[in-house]
Short mmCIF file of C-alpha atoms in Angstrom, two decimals:
data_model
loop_
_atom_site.label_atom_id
_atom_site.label_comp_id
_atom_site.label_asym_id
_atom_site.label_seq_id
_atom_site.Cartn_x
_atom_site.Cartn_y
_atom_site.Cartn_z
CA UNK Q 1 -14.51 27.06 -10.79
CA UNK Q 2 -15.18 24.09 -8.84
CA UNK Q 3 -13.34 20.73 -7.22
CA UNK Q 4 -14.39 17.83 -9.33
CA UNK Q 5 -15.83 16.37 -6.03
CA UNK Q 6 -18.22 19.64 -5.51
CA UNK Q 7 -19.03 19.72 -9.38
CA UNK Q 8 -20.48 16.37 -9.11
CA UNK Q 9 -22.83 18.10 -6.02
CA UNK Q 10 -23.64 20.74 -7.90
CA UNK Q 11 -24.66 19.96 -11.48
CA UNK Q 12 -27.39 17.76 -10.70
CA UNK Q 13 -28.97 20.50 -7.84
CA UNK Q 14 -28.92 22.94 -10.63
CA UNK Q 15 -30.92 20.85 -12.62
CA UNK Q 16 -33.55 20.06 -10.02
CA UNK Q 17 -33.61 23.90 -9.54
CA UNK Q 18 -34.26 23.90 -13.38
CA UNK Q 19 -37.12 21.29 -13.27
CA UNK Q 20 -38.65 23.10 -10.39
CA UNK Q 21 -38.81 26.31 -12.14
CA UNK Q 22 -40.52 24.59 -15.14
CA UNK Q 23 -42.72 22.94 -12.88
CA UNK Q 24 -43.88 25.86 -11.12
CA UNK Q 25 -44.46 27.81 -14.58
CA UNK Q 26 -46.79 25.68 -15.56
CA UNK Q 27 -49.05 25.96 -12.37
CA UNK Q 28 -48.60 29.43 -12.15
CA UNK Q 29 -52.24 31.07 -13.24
CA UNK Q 30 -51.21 35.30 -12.56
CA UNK Q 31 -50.24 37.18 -15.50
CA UNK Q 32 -47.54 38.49 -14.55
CA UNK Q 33 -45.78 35.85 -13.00
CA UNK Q 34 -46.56 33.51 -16.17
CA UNK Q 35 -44.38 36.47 -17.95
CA UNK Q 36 -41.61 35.82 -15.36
CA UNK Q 37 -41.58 32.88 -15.56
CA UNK Q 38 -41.40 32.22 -19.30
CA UNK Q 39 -38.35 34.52 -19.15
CA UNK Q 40 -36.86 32.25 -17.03
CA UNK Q 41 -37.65 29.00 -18.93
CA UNK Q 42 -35.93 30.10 -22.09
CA UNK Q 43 -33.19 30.83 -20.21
CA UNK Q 44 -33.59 27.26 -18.65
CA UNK Q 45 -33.82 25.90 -21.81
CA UNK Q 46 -31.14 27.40 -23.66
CA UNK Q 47 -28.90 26.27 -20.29
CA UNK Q 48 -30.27 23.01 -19.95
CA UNK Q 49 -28.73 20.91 -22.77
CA UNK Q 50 -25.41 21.65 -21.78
CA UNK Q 51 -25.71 21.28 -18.22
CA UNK Q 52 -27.04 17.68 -19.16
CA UNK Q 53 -23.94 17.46 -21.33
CA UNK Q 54 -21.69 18.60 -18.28
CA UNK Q 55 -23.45 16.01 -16.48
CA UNK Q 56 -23.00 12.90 -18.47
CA UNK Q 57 -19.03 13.58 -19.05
CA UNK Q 58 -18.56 13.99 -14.93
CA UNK Q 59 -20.30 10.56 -14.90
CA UNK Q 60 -17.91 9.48 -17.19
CA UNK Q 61 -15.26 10.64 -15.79
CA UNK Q 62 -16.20 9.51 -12.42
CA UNK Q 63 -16.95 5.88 -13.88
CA UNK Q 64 -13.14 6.11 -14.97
CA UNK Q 65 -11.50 7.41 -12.13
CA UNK Q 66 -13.22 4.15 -10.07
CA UNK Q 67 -11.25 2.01 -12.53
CA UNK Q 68 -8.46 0.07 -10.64
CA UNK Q 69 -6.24 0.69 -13.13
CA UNK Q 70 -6.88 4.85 -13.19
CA UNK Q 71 -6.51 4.70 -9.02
CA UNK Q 72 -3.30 3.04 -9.38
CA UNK Q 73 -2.27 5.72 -11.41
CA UNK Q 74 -3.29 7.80 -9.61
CA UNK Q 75 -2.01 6.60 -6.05
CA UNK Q 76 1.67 7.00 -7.77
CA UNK Q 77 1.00 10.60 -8.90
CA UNK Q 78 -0.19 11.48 -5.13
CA UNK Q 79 2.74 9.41 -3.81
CA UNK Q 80 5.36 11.18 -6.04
CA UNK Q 81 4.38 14.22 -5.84
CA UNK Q 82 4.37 14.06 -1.90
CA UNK Q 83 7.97 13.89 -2.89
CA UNK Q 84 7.98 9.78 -2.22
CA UNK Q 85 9.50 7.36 -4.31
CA UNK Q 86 6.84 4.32 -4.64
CA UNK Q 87 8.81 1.07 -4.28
CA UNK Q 88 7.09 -0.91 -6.86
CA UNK Q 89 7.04 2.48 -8.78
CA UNK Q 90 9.60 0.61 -11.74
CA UNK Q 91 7.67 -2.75 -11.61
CA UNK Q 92 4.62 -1.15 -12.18
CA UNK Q 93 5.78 1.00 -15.39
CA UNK Q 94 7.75 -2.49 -16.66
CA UNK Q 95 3.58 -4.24 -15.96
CA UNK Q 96 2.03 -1.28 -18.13
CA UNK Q 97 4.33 -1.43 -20.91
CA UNK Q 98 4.16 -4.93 -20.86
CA UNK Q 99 0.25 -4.90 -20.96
CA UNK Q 100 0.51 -1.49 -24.15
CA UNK Q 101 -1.00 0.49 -21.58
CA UNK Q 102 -1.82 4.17 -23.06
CA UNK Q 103 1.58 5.27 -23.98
CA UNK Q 104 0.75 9.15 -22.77
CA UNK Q 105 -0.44 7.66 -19.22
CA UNK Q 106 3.17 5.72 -18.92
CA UNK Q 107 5.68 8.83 -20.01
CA UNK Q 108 3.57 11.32 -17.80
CA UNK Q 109 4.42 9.24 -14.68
CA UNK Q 110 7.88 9.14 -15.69
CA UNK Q 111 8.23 12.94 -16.49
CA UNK Q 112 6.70 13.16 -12.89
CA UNK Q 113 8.90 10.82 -11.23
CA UNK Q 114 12.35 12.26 -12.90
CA UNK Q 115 11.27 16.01 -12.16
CA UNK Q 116 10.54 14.65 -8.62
CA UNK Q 117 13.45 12.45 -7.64
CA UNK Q 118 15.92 14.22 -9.97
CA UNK Q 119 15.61 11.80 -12.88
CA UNK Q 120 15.07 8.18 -13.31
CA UNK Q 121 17.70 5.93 -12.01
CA UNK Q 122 20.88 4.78 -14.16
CA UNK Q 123 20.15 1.05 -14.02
CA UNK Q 124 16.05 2.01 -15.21
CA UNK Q 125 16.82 4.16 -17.79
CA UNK Q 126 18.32 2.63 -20.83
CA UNK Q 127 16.17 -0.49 -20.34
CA UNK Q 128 12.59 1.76 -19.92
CA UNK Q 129 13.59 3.98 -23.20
CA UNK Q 130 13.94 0.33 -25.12
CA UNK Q 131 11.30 -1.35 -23.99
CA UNK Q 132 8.92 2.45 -24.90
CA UNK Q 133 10.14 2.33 -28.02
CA UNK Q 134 10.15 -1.39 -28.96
CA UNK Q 135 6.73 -1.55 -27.83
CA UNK Q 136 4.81 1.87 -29.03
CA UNK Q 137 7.40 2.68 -32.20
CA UNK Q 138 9.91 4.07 -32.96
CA UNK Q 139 8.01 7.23 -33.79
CA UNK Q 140 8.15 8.14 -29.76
CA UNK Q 141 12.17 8.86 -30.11
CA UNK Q 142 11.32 12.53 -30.78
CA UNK Q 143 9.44 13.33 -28.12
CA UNK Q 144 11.66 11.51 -25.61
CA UNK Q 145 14.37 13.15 -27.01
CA UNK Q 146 12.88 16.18 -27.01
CA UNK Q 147 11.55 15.42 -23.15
CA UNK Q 148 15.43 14.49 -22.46
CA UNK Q 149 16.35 18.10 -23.45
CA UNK Q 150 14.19 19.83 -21.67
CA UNK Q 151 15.53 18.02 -18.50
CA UNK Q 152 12.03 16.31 -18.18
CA UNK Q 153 13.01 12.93 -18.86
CA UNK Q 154 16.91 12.35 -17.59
CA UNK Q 155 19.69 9.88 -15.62
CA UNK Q 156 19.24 10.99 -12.21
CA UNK Q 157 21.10 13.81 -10.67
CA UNK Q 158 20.17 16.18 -8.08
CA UNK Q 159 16.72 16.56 -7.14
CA UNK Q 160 15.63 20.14 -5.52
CA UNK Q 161 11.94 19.07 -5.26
CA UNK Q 162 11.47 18.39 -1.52
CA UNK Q 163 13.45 21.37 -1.43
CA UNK Q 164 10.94 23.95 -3.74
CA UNK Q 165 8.15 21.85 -1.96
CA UNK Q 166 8.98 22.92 1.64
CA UNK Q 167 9.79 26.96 0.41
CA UNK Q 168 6.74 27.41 -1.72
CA UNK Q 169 4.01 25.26 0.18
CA UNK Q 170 3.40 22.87 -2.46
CA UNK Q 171 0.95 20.57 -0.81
CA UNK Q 172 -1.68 21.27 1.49
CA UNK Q 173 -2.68 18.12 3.59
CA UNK Q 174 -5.79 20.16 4.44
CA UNK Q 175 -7.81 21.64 1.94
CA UNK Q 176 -11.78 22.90 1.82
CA UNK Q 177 -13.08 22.25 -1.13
CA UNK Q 178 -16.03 23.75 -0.04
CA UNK Q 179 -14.91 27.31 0.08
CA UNK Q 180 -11.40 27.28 -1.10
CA UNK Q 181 -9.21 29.13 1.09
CA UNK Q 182 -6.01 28.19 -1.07
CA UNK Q 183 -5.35 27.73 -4.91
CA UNK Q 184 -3.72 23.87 -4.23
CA UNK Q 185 -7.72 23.18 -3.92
CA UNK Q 186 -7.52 22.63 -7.95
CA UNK Q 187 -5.66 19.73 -7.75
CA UNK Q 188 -7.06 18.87 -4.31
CA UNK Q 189 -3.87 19.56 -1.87
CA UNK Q 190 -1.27 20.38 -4.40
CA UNK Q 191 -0.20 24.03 -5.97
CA UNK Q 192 1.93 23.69 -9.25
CA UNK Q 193 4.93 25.33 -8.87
CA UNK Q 194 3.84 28.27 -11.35
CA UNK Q 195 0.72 29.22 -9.28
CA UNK Q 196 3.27 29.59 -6.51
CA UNK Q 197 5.51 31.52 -8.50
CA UNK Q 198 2.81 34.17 -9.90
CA UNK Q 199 1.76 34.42 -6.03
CA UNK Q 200 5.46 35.15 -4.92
CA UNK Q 201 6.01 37.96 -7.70
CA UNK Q 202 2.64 39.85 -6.88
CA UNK Q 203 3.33 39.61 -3.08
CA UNK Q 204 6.77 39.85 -2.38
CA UNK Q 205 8.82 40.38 -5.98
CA UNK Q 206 12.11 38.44 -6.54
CA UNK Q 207 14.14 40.61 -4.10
CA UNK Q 208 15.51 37.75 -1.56
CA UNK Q 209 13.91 34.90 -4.05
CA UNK Q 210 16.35 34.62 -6.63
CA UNK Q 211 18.91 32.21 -4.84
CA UNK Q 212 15.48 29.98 -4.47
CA UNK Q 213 14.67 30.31 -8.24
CA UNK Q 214 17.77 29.41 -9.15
CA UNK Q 215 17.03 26.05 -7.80
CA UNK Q 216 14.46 25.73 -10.58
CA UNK Q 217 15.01 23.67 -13.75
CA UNK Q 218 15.80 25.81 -16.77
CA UNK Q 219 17.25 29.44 -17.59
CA UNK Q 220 16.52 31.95 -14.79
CA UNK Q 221 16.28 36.19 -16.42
CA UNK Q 222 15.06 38.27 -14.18
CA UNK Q 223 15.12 42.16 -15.32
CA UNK Q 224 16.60 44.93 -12.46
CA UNK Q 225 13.07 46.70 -13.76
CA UNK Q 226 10.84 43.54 -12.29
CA UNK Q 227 12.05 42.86 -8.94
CA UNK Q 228 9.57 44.89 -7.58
CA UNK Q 229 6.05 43.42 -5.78
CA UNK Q 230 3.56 43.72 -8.56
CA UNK Q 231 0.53 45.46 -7.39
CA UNK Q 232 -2.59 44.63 -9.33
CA UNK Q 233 -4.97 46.64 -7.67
CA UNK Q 234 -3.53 49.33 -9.47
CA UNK Q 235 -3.18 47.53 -12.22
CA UNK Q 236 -5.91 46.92 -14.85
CA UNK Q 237 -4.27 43.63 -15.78
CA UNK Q 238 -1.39 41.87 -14.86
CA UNK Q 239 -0.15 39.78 -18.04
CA UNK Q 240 0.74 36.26 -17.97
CA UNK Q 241 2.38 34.24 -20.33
CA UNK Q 242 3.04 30.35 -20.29
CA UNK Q 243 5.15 29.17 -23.30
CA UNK Q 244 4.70 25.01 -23.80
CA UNK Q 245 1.04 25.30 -22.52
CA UNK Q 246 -1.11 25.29 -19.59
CA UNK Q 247 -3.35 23.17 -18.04
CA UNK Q 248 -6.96 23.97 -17.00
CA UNK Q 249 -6.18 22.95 -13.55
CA UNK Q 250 -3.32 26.09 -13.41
CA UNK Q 251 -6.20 28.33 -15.27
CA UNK Q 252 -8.52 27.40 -12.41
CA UNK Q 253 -5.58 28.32 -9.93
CA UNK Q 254 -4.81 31.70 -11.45
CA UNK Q 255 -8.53 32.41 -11.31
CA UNK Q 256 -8.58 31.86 -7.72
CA UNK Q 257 -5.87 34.30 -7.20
CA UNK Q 258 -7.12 36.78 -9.72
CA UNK Q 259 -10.48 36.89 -7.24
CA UNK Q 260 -9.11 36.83 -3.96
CA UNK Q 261 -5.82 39.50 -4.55
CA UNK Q 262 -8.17 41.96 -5.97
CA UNK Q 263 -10.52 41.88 -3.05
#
């Protein structure tokens, strides 16, 4: 796995390593190397295509990150999640709503800003669930209701973010890409909550944690049986189960772990 920003690097080396290796098959005049080296083209081959393919959608995506709208976006998911509260954050949502922005970009800096800041504030919040559903349908009103039961979407209350943040190292200001010395490198500086969780259960166990969990959003079981430090290494696997989904960005994370516990 790779930062997006070393990915870029390091598909188009690997194909200039490809067309090198073509080249030099077709000046090579010994036997056996001509063998060789066809092995290795139809291995090029074969890899080629989709490398090309991985290279066109990073330019993509790179083209779209460099939009001004996508960095704005982006500049309030940073700023949140440093557990900030823009001040044009509300002003900004009220200019994409107004301008049918993607309704899925909108509600995902919401969910953000009300799991941050411990909702979204009482004179906001009747207002911004009108104006979502007046403008993208009335078809949304499941999904923020379902969003307001899962506490995702809510009236402000208490927020225990800046709290969690400080306890389970949630953001790294300094992170190497490079050679990743820490799984926050998959979202360049910040570690979901659940990576930190998986890496608090295989090194220390819940014993002494579960005052701190409880500070977590939803229903906390934890089984007299599992308080113990799981240890993988004598483990063949170590099950994991995320119910709701997962994102690639926690698969990348757990992959980290998974290579640097075992070693």
């Amino acid at each position: 796995n790779y930062a997006f920003s070393k990915l870029s690097a390091f598909l188009p080396s690997r194909l200039k390593q490809h067309n090198q290796i073509m080249e030099h098959s077709k000046k090579s005049t010994d036997l056996s190397q001509v063998s060789e080296s066809l092995k290795k083209v139809k291995l090029i081959k074969e890899e080629r295509n989709s490398l090309i393919k991985h290279i066109n959608l990073a330019e993509h995506i790179a083209k779209t990150m460099r939009l001004p709208k996508q960095k704005q976006r982006l500049q309030m998911e940073q700023i949140l999640l440093s557990g900030d509260q823009p001040r044009n954050f509300y002003t900004f949502i009220d200019d994409e709503i107004a301008n049918v922005q993607p309704f899925d970009k909108i509600i995902k800096l919401l969910c953000i800003s009300s799991l941050v800041d411990g909702g979204i504030k009482a004179k906001y919040y009747d207002n911004l669930k009108k104006d979502l559903l007046q403008t993208y349908g009335f078809d949304k009103l499941f999904l923020i209701q379902s969003l307001e039961k899962m506490d995702i979407f809510k009236i402000q209350g208490k927020s225990y973010y800046n709290f969690l943040k400080e306890k389970f190292g949630l953001i790294r200001e300094r992170v190497n890409l490079e050679n990743p010395d820490d799984a926050s490198y998959a979202y360049v500086g910040y570690c979901p909550l659940t990576i930190r969780l998986i890496e608090t259960l295989i090194r220390e166990g819940w014993n002494g944690n579960s005052d701190l969990l409880k500070c977590i959003p939803g229903d906390l079981r934890i089984r007299s049986n599992e308080k113990e430090v799981i240890n993988v290494r004598d483990r063949s696997f170590v099950l994991l189960v995320f119910v709701g989904g997962i994102t690639y960005g926690e698969i990348a994370a757990i992959r980290y772990l998974n290579s640097k516990i075992r070693t």
